[in-house]
Coordinates of C-alpha atoms in Angstrom, one line a residue:
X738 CA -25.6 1.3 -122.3
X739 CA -24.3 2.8 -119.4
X740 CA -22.4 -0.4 -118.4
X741 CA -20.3 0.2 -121.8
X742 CA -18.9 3.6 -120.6
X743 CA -15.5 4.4 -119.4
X744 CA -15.3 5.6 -115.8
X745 CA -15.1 9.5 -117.2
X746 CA -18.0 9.0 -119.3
X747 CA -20.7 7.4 -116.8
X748 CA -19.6 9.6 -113.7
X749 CA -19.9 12.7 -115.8
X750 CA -23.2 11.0 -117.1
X751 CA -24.2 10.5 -113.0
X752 CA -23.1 14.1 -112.3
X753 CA -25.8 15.6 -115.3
X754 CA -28.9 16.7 -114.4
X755 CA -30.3 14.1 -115.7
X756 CA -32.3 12.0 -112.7
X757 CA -30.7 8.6 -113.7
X758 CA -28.6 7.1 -113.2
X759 CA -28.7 7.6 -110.1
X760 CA -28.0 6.1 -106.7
X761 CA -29.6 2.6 -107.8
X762 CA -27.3 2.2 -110.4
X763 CA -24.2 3.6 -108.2
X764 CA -25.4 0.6 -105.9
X765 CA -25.3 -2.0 -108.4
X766 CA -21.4 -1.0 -109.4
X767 CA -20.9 -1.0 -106.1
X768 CA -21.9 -4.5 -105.4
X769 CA -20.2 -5.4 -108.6
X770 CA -16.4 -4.1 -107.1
X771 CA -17.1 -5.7 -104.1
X772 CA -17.6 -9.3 -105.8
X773 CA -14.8 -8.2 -108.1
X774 CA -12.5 -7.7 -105.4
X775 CA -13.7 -11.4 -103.9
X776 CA -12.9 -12.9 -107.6
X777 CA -9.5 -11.4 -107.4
X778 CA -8.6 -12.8 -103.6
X779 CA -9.7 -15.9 -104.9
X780 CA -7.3 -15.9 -108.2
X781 CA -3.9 -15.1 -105.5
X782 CA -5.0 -17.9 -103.4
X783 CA -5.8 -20.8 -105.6
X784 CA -2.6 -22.4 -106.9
X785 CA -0.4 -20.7 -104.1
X786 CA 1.3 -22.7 -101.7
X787 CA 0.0 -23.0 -98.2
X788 CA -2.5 -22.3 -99.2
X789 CA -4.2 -25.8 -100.6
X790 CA -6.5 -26.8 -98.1
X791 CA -8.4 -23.8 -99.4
X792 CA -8.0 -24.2 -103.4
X793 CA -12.0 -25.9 -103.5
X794 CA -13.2 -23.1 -101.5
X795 CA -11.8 -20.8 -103.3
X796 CA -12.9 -22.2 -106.5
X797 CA -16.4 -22.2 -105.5
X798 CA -16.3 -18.7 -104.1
X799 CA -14.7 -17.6 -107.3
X800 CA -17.9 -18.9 -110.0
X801 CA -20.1 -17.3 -107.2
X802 CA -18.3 -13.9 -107.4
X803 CA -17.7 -13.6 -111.2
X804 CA -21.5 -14.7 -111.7
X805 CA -22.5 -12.2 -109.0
X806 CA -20.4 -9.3 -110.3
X807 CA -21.7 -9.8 -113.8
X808 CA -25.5 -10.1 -112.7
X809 CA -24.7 -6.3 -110.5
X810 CA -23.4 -5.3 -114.1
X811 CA -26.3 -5.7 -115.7
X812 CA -28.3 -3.9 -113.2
X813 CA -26.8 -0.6 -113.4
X814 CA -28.5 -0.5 -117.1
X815 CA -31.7 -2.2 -115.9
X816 CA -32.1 -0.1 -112.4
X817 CA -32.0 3.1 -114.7
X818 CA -34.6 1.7 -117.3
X819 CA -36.9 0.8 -114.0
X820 CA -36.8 4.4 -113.0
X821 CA -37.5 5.2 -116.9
X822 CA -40.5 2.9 -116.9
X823 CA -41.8 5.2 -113.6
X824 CA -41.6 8.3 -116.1
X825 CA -43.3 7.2 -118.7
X826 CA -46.1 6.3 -117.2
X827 CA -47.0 9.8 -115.7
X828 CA -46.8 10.7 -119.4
X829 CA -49.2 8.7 -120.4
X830 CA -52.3 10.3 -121.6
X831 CA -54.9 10.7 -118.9
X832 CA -58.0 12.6 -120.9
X833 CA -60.8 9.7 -120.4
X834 CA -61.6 7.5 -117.1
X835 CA -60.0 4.3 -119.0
X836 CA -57.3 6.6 -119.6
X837 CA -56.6 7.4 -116.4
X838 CA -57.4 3.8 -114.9
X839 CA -54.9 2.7 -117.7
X840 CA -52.3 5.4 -116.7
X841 CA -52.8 4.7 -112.5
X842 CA -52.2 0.8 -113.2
X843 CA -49.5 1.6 -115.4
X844 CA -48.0 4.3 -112.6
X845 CA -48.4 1.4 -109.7
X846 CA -46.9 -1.2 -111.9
X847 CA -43.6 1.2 -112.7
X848 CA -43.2 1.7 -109.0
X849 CA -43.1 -1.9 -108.2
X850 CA -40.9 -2.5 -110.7
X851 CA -38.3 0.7 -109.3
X852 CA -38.6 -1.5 -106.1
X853 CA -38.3 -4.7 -107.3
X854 CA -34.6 -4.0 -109.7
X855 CA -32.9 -2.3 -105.7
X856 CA -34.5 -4.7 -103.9
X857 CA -32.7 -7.3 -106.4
X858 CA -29.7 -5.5 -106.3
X859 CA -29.9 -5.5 -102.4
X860 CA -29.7 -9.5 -102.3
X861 CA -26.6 -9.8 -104.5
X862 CA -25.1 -7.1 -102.7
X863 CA -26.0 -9.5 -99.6
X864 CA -24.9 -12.8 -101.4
X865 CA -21.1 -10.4 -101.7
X866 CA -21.2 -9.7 -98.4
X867 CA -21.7 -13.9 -97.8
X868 CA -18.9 -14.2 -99.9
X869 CA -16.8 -11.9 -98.3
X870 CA -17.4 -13.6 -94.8
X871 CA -16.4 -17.5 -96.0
X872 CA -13.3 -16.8 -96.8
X873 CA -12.0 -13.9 -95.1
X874 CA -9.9 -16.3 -93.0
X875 CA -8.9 -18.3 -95.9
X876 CA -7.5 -16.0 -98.6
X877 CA -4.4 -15.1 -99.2
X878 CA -2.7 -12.8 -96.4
X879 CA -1.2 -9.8 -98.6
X880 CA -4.6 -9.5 -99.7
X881 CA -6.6 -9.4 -96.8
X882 CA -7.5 -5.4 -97.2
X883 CA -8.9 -6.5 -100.1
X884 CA -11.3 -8.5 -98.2
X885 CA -12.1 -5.5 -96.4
X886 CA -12.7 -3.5 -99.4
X887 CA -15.1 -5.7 -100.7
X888 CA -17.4 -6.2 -97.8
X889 CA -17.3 -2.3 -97.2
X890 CA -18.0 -2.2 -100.9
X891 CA -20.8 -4.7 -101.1
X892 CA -22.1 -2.9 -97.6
X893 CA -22.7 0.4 -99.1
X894 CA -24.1 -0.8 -102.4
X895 CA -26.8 -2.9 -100.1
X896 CA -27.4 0.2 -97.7
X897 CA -27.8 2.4 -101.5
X898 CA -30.2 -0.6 -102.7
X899 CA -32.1 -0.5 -99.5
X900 CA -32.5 3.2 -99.7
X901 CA -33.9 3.1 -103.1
X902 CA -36.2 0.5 -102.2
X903 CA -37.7 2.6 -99.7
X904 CA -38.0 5.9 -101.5
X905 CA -40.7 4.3 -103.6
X906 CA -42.3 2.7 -101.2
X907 CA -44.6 5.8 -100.1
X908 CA -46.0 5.5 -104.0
X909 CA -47.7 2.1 -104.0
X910 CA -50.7 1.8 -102.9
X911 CA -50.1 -2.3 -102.4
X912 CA -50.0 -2.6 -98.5
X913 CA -48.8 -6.2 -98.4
X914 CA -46.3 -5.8 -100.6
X915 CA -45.3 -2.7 -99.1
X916 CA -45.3 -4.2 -95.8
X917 CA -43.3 -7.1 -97.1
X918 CA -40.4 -5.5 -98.7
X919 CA -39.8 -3.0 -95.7
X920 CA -39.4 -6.4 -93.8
X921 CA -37.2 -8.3 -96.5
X922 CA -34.7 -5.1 -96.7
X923 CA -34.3 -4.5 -92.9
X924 CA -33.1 -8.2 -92.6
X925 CA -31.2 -8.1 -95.2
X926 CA -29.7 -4.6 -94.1
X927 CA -29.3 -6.1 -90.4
X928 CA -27.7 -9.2 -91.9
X929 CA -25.9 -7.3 -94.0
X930 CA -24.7 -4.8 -91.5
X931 CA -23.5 -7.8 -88.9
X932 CA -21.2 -9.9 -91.2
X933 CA -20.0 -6.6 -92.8
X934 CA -18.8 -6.0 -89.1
X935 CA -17.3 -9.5 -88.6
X936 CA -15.6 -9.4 -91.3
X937 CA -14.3 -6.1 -90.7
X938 CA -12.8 -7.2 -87.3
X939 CA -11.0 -10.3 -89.0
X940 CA -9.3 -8.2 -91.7
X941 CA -8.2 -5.9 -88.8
X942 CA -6.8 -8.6 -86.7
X943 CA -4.6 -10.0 -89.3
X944 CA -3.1 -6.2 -90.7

């Protein structure tokens, strides 16, 4: 499982010429550090004095964070075996019609799913993002650049997620559901984009 390599191992792994992982899977960990970065904030706040008008807060953000960052875990490994799924169905065999009617369902199916595991990742990347921007204000002050971090963080792993969303888009013949996931990631990229900003701007005004 890629999740189970050290840092060496999977970026040597991502640099192969191997087509995944690839940039779905680079979104997901990227997601995952920004919700990381939020559970750490939230572990030098709670306790700390001044700081305990905030401990609930901070105890809620933190179960949302660690669940978040162990769901984008999980989605490196399951955004490569998507993309797997896509290959094997162009090698399935295609010498009868019912073969090929088997293999075309099978091929449209594959796609969905490589749209549906980024488009997944794109929400959580989002929910980070949330996160990030309830408690920016609230966490404790030395680590406020880690705020920053981990909405820029969570940004580019919903921009990646977004991205790989789209790229298969072009391969599904579906119209509604085409038409309804480039909808569902420009809000979320707009969204995403905005509190990214805000958040941005409060980290800066407190360095």
């Amino acid at each position: 499982m890629l999740v189970e390599m050290n840092l060496q191992a999977f970026v040597k792994e991502l640099a192969s010429d191997s087509p995944a992982p690839g940039g779905g899977s680079v979104a997901a960990l990227s997601g995952a550090l920004g919700a990381g970065l939020i559970s750490m904030v939230c572990n030098l706040t709670i306790g700390k004095e001044g700081y305990e008008a905030y401990e609930s807060d901070m105890v809620e953000v933190r179960a949302k964070s660690e669940s978040l960052y162990a769901s984008l875990l999980e989605r490196i490994d399951n955004d490569t075996e998507a993309f797997n799924k896509v290959m094997a169905a162009f090698k399935m065999k295609k010498e009868t019609d019912e073969d090929k009617a088997v293999r075309k369902a099978a091929i449209q199916n594959a796609f969905k799913g490589a749209c549906d595991s980024p488009f997944s990742i794109a929400e959580e990347c989002l929910a980070v993002i949330r996160l990030a921007d309830s408690i920016v204000d609230k966490g404790n002050i030395n680590a406020v650049s880690d705020m920053g971090v981990a909405a820029a963080q969570a940004l580019a792993g919903l921009e990646g997620a977004v991205m790989n969303v789209r790229i298969n888009l072009p391969s599904i013949k579906d119209e509604a559901y085409v038409e309804e996931k480039k909808a569902a990631v420009q809000k979320m990229l707009d969204e995403g984009m905005s509190l990214r900003q805000a958040v941005q701007e409060k980290v800066d005004a407190k360095l």
